[in-house]
mmCIF file of C-alpha atoms in Angstrom:
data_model
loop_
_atom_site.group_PDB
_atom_site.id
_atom_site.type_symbol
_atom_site.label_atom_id
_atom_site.label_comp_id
_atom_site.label_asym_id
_atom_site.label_seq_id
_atom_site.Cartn_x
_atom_site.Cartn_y
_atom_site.Cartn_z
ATOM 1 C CA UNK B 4 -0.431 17.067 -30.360
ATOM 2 C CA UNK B 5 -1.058 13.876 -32.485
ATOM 3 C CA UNK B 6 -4.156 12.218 -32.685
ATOM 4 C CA UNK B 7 -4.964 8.672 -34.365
ATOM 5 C CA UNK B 8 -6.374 8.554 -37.774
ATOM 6 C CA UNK B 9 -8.645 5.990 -36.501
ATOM 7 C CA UNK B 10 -10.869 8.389 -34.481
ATOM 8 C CA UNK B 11 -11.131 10.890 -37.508
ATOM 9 C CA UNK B 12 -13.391 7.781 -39.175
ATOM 10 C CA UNK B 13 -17.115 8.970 -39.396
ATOM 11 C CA UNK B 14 -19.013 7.783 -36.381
ATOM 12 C CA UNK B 15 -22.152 8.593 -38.032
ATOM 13 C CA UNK B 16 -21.188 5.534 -40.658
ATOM 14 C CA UNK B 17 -19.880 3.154 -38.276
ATOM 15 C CA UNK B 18 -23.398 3.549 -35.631
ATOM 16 C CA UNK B 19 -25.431 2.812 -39.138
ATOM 17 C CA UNK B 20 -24.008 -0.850 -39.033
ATOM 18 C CA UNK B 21 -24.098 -0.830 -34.826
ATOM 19 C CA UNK B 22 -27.443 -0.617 -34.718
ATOM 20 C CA UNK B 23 -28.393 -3.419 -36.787
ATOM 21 C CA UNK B 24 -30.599 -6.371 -35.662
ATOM 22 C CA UNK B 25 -28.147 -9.362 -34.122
ATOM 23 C CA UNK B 26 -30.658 -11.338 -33.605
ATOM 24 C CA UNK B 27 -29.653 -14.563 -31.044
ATOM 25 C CA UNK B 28 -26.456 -13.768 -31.430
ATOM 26 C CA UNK B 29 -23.821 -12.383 -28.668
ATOM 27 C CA UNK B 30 -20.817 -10.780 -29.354
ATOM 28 C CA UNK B 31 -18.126 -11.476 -26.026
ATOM 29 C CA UNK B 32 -15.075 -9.614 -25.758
ATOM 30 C CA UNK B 33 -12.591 -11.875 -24.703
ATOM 31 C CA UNK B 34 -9.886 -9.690 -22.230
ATOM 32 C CA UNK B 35 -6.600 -10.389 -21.186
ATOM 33 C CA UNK B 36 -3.264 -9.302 -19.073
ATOM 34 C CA UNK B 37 -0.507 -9.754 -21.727
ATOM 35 C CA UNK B 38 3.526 -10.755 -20.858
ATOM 36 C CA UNK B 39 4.155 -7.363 -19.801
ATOM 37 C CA UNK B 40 2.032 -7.250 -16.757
ATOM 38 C CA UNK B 41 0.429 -3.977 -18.003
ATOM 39 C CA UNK B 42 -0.787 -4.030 -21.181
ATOM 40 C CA UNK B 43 -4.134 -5.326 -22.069
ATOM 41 C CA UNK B 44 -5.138 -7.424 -24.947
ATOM 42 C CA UNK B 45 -8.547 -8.500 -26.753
ATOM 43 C CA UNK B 46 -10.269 -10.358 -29.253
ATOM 44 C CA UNK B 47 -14.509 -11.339 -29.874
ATOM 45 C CA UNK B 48 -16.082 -14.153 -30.645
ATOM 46 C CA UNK B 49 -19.414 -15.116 -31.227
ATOM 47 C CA UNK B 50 -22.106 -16.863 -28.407
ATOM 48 C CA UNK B 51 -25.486 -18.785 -29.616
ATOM 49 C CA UNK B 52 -27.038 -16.932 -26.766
ATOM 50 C CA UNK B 53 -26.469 -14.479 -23.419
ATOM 51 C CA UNK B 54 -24.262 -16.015 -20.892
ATOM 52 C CA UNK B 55 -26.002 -15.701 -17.557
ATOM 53 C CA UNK B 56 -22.643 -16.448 -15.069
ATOM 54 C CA UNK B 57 -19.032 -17.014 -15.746
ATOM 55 C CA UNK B 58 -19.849 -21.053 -16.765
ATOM 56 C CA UNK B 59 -21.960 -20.256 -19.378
ATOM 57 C CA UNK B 60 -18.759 -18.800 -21.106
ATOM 58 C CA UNK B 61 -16.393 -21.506 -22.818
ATOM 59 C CA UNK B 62 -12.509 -21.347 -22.740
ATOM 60 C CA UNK B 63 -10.580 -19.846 -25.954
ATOM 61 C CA UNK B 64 -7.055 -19.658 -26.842
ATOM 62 C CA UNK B 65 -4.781 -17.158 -28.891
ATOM 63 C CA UNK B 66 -1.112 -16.880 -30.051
ATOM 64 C CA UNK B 67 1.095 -16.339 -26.955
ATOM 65 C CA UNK B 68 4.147 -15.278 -29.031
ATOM 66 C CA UNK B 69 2.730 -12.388 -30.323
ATOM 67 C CA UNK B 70 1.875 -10.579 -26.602
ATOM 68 C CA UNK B 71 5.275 -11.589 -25.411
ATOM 69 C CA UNK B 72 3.703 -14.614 -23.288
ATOM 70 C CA UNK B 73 5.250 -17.417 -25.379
ATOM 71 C CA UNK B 74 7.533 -18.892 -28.128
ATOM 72 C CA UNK B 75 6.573 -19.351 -31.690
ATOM 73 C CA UNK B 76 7.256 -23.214 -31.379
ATOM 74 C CA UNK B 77 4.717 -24.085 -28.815
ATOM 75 C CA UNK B 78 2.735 -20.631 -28.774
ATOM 76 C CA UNK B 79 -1.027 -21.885 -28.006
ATOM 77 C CA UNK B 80 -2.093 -20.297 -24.690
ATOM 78 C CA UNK B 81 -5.424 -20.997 -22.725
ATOM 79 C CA UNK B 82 -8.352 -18.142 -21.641
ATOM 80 C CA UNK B 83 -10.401 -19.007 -18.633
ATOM 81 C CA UNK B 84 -13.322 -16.609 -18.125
ATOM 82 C CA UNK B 85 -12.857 -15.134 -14.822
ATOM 83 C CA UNK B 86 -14.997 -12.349 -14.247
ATOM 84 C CA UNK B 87 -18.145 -10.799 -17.522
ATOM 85 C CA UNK B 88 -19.219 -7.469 -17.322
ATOM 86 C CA UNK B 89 -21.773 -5.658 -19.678
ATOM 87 C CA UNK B 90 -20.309 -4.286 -22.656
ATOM 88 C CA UNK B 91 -20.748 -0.382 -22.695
ATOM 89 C CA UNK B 92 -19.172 -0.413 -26.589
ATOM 90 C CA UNK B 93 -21.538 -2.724 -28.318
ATOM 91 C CA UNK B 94 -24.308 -2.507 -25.294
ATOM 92 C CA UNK B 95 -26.514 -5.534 -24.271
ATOM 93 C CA UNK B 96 -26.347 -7.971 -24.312
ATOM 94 C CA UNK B 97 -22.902 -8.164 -25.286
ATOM 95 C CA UNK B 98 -20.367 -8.488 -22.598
ATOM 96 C CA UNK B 99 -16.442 -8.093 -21.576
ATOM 97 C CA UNK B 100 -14.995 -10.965 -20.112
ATOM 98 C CA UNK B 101 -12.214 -10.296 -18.248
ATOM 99 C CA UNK B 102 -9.620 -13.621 -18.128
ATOM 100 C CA UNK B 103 -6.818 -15.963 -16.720
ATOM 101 C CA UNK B 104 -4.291 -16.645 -19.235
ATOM 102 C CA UNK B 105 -2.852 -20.082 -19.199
ATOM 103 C CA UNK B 106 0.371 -22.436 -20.830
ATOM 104 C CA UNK B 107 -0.498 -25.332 -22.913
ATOM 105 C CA UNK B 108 0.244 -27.179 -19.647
ATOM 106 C CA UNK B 109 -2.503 -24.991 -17.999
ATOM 107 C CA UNK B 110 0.194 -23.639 -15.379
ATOM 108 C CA UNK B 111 -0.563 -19.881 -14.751
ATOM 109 C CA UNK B 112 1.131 -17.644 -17.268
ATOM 110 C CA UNK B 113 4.037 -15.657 -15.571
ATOM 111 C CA UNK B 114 1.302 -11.967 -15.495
ATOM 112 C CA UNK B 115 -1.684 -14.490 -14.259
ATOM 113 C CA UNK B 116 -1.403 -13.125 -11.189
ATOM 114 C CA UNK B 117 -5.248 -13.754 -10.662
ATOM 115 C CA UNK B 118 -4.963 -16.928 -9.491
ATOM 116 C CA UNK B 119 -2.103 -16.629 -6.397
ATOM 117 C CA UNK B 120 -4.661 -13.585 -5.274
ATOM 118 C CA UNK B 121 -7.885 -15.430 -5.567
ATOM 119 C CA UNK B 122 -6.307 -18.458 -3.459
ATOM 120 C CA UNK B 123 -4.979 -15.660 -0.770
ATOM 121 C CA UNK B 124 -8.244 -14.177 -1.029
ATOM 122 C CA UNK B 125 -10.095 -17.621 0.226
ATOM 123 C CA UNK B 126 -7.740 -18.126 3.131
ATOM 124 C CA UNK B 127 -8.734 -14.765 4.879
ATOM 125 C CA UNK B 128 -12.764 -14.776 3.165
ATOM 126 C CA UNK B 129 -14.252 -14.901 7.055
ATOM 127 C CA UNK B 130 -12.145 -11.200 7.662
ATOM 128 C CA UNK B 131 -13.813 -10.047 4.997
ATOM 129 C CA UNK B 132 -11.292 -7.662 3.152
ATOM 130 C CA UNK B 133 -12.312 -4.386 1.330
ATOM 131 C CA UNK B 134 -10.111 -2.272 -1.170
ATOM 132 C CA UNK B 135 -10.887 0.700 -3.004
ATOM 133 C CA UNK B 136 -8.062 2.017 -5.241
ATOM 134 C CA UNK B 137 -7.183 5.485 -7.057
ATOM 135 C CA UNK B 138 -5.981 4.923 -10.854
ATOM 136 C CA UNK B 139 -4.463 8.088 -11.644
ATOM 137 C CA UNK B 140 -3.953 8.375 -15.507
ATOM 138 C CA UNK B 141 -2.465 10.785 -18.219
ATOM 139 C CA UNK B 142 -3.704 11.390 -21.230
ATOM 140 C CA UNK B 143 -1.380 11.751 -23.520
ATOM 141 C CA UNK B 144 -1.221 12.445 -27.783
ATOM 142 C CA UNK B 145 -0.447 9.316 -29.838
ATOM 143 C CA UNK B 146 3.011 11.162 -30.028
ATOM 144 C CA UNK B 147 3.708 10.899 -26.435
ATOM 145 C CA UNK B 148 2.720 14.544 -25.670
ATOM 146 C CA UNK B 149 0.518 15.280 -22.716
ATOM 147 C CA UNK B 150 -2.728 16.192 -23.995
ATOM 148 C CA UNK B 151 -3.648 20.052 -23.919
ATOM 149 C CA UNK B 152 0.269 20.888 -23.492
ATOM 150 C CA UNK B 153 1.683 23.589 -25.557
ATOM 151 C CA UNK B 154 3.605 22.052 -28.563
ATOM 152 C CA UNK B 155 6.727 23.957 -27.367
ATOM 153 C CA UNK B 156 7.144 24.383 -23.542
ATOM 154 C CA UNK B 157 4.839 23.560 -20.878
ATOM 155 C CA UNK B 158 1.590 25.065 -19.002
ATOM 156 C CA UNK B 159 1.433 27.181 -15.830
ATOM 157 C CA UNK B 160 3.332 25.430 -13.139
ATOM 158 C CA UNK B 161 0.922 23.141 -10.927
ATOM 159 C CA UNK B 162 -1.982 24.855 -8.304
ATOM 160 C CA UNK B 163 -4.695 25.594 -10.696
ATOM 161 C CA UNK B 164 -5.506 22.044 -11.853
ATOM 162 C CA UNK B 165 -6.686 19.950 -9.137
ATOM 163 C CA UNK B 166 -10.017 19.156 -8.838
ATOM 164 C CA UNK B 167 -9.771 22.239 -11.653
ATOM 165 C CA UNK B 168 -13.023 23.512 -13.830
ATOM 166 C CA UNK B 169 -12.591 25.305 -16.773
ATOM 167 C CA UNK B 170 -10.659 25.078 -20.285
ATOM 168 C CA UNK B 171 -7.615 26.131 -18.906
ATOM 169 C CA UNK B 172 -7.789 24.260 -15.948
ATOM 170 C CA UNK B 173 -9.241 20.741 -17.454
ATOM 171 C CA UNK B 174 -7.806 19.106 -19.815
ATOM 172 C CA UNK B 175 -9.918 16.252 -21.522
ATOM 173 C CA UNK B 176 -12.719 16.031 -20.016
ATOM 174 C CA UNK B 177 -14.760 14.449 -22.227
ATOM 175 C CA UNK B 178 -12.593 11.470 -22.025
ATOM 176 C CA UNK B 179 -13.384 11.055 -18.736
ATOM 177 C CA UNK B 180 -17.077 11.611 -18.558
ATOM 178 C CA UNK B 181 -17.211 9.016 -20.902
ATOM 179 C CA UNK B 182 -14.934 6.058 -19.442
ATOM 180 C CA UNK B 183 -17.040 6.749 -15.835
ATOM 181 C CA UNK B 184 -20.355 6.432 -17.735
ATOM 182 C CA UNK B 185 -18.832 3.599 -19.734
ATOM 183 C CA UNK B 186 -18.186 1.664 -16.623
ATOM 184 C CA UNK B 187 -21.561 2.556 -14.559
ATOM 185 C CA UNK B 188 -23.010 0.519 -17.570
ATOM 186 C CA UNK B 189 -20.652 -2.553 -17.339
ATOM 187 C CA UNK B 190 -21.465 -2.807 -13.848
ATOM 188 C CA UNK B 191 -18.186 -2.053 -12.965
ATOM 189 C CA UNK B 192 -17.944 -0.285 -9.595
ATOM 190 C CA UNK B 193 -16.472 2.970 -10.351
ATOM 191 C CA UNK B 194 -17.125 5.220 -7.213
ATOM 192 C CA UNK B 195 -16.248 8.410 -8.418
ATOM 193 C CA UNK B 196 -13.119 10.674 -10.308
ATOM 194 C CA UNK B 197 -11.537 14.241 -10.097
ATOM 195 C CA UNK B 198 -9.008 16.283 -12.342
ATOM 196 C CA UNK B 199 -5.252 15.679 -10.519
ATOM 197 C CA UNK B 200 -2.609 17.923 -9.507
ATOM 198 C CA UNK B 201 -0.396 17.951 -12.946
ATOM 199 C CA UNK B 202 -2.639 19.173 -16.072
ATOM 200 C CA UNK B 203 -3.872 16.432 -18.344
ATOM 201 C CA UNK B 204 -3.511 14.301 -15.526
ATOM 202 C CA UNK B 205 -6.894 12.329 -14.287
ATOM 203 C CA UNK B 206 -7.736 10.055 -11.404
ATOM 204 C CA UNK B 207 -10.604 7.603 -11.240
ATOM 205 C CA UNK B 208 -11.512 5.579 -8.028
ATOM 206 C CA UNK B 209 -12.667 1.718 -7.864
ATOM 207 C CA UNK B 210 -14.665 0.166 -4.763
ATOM 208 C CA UNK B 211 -14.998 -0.761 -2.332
ATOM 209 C CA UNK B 212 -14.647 -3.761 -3.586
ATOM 210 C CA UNK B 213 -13.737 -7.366 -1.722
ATOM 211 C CA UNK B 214 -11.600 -10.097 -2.298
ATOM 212 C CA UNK B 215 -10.627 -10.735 -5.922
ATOM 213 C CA UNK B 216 -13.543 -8.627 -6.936
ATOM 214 C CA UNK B 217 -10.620 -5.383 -6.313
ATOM 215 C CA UNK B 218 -8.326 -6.463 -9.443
ATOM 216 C CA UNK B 219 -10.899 -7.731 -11.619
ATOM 217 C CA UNK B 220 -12.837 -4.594 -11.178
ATOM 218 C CA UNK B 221 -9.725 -1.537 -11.966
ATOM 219 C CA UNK B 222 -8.583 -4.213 -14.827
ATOM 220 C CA UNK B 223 -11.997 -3.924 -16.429
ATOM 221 C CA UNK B 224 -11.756 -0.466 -15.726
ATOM 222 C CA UNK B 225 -8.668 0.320 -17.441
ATOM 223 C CA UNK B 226 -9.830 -1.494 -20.506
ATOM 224 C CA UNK B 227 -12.635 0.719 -20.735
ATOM 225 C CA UNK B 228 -10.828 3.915 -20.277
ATOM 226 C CA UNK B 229 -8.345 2.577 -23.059
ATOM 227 C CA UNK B 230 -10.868 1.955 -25.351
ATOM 228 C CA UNK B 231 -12.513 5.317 -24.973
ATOM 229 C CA UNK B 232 -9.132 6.584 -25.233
ATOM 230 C CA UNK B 233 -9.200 5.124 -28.278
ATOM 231 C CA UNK B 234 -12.199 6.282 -29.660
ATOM 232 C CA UNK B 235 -11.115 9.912 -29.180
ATOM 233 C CA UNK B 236 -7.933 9.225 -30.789
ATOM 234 C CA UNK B 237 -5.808 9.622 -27.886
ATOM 235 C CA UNK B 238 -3.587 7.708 -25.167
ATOM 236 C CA UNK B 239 -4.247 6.446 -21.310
ATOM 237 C CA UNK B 240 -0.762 6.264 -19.760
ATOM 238 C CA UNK B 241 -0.367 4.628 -16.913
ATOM 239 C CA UNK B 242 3.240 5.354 -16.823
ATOM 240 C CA UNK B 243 4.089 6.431 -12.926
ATOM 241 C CA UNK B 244 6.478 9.476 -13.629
ATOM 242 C CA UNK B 245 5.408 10.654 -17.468
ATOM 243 C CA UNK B 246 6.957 13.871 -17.307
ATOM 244 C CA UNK B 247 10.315 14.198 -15.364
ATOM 245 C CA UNK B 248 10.521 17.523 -13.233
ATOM 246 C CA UNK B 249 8.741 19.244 -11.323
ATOM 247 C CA UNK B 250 5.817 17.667 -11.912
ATOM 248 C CA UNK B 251 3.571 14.739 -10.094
ATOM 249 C CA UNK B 252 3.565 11.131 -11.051
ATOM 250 C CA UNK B 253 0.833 9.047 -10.831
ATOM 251 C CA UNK B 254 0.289 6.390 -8.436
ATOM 252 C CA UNK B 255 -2.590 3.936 -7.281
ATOM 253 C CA UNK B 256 -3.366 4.438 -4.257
ATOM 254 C CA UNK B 257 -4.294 1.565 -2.426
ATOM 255 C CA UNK B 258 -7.568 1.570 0.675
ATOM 256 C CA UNK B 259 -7.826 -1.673 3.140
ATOM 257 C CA UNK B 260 -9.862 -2.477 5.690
ATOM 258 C CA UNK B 261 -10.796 -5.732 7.383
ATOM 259 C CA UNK B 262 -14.113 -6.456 9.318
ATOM 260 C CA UNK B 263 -12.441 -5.929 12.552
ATOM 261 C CA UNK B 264 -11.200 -2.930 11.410
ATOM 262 C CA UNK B 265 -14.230 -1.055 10.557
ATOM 263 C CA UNK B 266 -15.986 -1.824 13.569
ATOM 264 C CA UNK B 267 -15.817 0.078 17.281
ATOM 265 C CA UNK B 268 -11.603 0.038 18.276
ATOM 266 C CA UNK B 269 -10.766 -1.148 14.900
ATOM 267 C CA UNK B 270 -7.650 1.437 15.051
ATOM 268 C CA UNK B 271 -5.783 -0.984 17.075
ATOM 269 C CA UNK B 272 -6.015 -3.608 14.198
ATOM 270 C CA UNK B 273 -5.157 -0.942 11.890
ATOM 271 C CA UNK B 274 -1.917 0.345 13.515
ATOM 272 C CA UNK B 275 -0.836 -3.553 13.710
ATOM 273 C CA UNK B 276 -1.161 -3.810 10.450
ATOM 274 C CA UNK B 277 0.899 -0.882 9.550
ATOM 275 C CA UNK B 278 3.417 -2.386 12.197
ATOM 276 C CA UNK B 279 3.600 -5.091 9.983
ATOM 277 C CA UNK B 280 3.546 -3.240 6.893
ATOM 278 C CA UNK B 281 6.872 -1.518 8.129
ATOM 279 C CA UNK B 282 8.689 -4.623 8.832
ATOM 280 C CA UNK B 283 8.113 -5.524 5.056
ATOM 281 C CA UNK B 284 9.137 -2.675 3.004
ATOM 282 C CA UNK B 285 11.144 -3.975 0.235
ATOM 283 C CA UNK B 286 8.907 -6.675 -0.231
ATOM 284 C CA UNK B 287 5.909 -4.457 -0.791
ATOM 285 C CA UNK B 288 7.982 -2.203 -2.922
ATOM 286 C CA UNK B 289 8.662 -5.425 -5.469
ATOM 287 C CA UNK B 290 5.385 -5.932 -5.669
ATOM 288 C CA UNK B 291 3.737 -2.253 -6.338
ATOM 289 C CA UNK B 292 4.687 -2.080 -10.198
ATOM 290 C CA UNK B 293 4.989 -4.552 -12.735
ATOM 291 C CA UNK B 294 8.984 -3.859 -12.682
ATOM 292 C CA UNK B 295 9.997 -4.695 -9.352
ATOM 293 C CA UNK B 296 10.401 -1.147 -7.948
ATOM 294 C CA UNK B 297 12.557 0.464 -11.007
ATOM 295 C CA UNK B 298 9.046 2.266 -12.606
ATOM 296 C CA UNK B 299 8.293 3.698 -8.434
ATOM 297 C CA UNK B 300 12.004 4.577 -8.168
ATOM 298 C CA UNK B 301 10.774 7.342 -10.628
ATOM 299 C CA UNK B 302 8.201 8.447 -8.457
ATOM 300 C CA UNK B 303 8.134 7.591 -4.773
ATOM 301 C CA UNK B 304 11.383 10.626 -4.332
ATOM 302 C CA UNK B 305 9.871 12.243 -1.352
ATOM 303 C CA UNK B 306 8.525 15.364 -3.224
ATOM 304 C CA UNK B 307 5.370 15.844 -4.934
ATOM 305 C CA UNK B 308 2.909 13.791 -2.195
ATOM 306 C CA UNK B 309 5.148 10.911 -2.063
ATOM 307 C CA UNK B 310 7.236 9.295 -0.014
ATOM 308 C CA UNK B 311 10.973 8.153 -0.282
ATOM 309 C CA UNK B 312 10.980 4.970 -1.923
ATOM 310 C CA UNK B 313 13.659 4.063 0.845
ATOM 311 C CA UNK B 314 12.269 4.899 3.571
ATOM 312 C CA UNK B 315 8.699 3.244 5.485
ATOM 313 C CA UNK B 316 6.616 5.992 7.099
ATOM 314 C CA UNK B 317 3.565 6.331 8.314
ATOM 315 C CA UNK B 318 1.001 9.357 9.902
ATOM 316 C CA UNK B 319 -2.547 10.940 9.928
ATOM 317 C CA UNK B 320 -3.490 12.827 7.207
ATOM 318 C CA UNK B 321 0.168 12.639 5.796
ATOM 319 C CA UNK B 322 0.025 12.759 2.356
ATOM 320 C CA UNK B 323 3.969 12.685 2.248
ATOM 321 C CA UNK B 324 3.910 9.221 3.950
ATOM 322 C CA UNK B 325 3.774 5.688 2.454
ATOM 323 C CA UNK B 326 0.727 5.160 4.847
ATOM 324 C CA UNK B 327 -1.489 7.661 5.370
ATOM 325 C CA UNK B 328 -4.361 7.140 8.077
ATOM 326 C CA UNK B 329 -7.291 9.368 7.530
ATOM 327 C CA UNK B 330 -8.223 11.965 9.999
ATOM 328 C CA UNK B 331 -11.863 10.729 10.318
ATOM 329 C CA UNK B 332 -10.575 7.453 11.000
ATOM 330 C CA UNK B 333 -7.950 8.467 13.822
ATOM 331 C CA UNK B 334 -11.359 10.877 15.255
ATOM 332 C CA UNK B 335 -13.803 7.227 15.065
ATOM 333 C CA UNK B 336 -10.754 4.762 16.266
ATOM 334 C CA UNK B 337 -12.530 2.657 13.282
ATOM 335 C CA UNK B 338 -11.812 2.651 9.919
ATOM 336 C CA UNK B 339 -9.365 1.940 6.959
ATOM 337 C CA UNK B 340 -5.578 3.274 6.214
ATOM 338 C CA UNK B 341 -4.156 4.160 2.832
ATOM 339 C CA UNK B 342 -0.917 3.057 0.661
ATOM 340 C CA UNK B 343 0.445 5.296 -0.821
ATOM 341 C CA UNK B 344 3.352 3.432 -2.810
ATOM 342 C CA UNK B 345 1.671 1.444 -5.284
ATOM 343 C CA UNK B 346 2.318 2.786 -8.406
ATOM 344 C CA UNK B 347 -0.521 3.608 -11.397
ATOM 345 C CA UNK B 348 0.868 0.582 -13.701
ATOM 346 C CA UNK B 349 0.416 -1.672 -10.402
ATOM 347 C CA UNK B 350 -1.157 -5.082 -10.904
ATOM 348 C CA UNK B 351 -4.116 -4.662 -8.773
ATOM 349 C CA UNK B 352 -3.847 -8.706 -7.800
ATOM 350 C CA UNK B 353 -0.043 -8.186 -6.921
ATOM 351 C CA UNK B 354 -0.913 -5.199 -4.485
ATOM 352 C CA UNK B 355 -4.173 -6.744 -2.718
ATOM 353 C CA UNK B 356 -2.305 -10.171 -2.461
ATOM 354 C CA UNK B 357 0.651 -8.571 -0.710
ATOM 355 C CA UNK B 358 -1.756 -6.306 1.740
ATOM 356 C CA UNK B 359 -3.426 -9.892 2.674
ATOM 357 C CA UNK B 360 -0.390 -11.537 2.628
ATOM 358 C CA UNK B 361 1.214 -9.232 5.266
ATOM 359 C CA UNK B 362 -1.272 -7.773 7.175
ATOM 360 C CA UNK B 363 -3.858 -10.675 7.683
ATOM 361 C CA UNK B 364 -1.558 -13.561 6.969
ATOM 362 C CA UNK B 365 1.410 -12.460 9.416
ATOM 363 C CA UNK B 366 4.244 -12.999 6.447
ATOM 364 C CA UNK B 367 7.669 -11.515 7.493
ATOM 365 C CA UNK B 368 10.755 -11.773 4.841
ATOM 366 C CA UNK B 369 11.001 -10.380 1.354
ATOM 367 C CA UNK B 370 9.272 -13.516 -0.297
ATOM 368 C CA UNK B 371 6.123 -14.167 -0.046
ATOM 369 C CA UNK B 372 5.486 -18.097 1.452
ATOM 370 C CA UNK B 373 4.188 -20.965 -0.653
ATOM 371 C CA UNK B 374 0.550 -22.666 0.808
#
């Protein structure tokens, strides 16, 4: 398995220089959705002194035709600081600041979809929303090849690796010790992670988290585990099927609840929504990976813990279903339910916008309506 010649560079070297005085001086990582909907992109500049709250931080620009977001002609697009965390890589008080990229005519780029969330978000504030999702990840060689695979063949079929301790059980561990340390630091709310079904396969878990605070919260986490990725000279894939076979994809399983929800017969609320849910389908399959469905046509076959990506279904404790209602939560009548179909490259604003859009918001059709 390949590794980068980057992380072979002497750390010893590079912490002599990171621990030098800065004096007034902040360093803020400028973050950004590129025009694929799934990559990330960043760049630094320098602050005269700590931002204290998202105004303190001014608006930049970069090249838009170079992160397939614009033409070379008229290639100036906007960042608008959207959400700052602490930065775990260069420590305080540096920070990550997570932004909305916009044209030269400061319409939303085409992957800004931040700001069609946030507005959702604001319509149904008083129901007070929660999410928590479940980024499953692969780490993978800078060659492609799942990390701790044999060069020529595969591992022992799948059973041993779930929640799995030991070296031939866990694969990369360190990695992901790391990125959850990395993002208790940042303040980003990272609520816990396990080892998943397919070796060299990870999942980390974000909330709860409400309103707009869901996407800005697993993007910030996903730069984080990329850049510790980084440092150990290996690859976060996000890719929803990585190896075809008998093997599992990843997804991101999405949580929901509403106020009325989690409170004494909230199960009636629930089972509307998934009423609703059903009606809508296709839609919600459009919007659960930055493809329109093709990357989850990969995945969602009706083996391996998914469902059919056909097919709406929905049960209690059903991990074969595209909603799956926790047993404790069918026991309490009270509660949240689970999607399963979002898949792991999901735009975490896409996937929030459509639960709100169709569950709180009463949207039928396959497109979603204009306010």
């Amino acid at each position: 398995m390949a590794t980068s010649d980057s992380s072979s560079l002497s750390k010893a070297v590079k912490q002599q220089y990171m621990e030098l005085p800065q004096g007034d001086k902040v360093q803020a990582m400028y973050v950004w959705v590129d025009g694929t909907g799934e990559g990330l992109r960043c760049k630094t500049r320098t602050l005269d002194s700590e931002p204290k709250s998202i105004e303190d931080l001014p608006e930049w620009n970069f090249d838009g035709s170079s992160t397939y977001q614009a033409e070379g002609s008229n290639s100036d697009m906007y960042l608008v600081p959207a959400a700052m965390f602490r930065d775990p890589f260069r420590k305080d008080p540096n920070k990550l600041v997570l932004c909305e990229v916009m044209k030269y005519n400061r319409n939303p780029a085409e992957t800004n979809l931040r700001i069609r969330c946030n507005k959702v978000m604001d319509m149904v504030k008083d129901q007070h929303p929660w999410f928590g999702m479940e980024q499953e990840y692969t780490i993978l060689g800078t060659d492609g090849h799942p990390f701790g695979w044999p060069s020529n063949g595969f591992p022992g079929p799948q059973g041993p690796y779930y929640c799995g301790v030991g070296a031939d059980k866990a694969y990369g561990r360190d990695v992901v010790e790391a990125h959850y340390r990395a993002c208790l630091y940042a303040g980003v709310k990272i609520c816990g992670t396990n080892a998943e079904v397919m070796p060299a396969q990870w999942e980390f878990q974000v909330g709860p988290c409400e309103g707009i605070d869901m996407g800005d919260h697993l993007w910030a986490a996903r730069f984080i585990l990329h850049r510790v990725c980084e440092d150990f000279g290996v690859v976060a894939s996000f890719d929803p099927k990585p190896i075809p076979g008998n093997w599992n994809g990843a997804g991101c399983h999405t949580n929901f609840s509403t106020k009325e929800m989690r409170e004494d017969g909230g199960l009636k609320a629930i089972e509307e929504s998934i009423e609703r849910l059903g009606r809508r389908h296709r839609y919600h399959i459009r919007a659960y990976d930055p493809k329109g469905g093709l990357d989850n046509a990969r995945r969602l076959t009706g083996r391996h813990e998914t469902s059919n990506i056909d097919e709406f279904s929905a049960g209690v404790a059903n991990r074969g279903a595209s909603i799956r209602i926790p047993r404790n939560v069918g026991q309490d009548k009270k509660g949240y339910f689970e999607d399963r179909r979002p898949s792991a490259n999901c735009d975490p604003y896409g996937v929030t916008e459509a639960l709100i859009r169709t569950c709180l918001l009463n949207e039928e059709g396959d497109e979603p309506t204009d306010y």
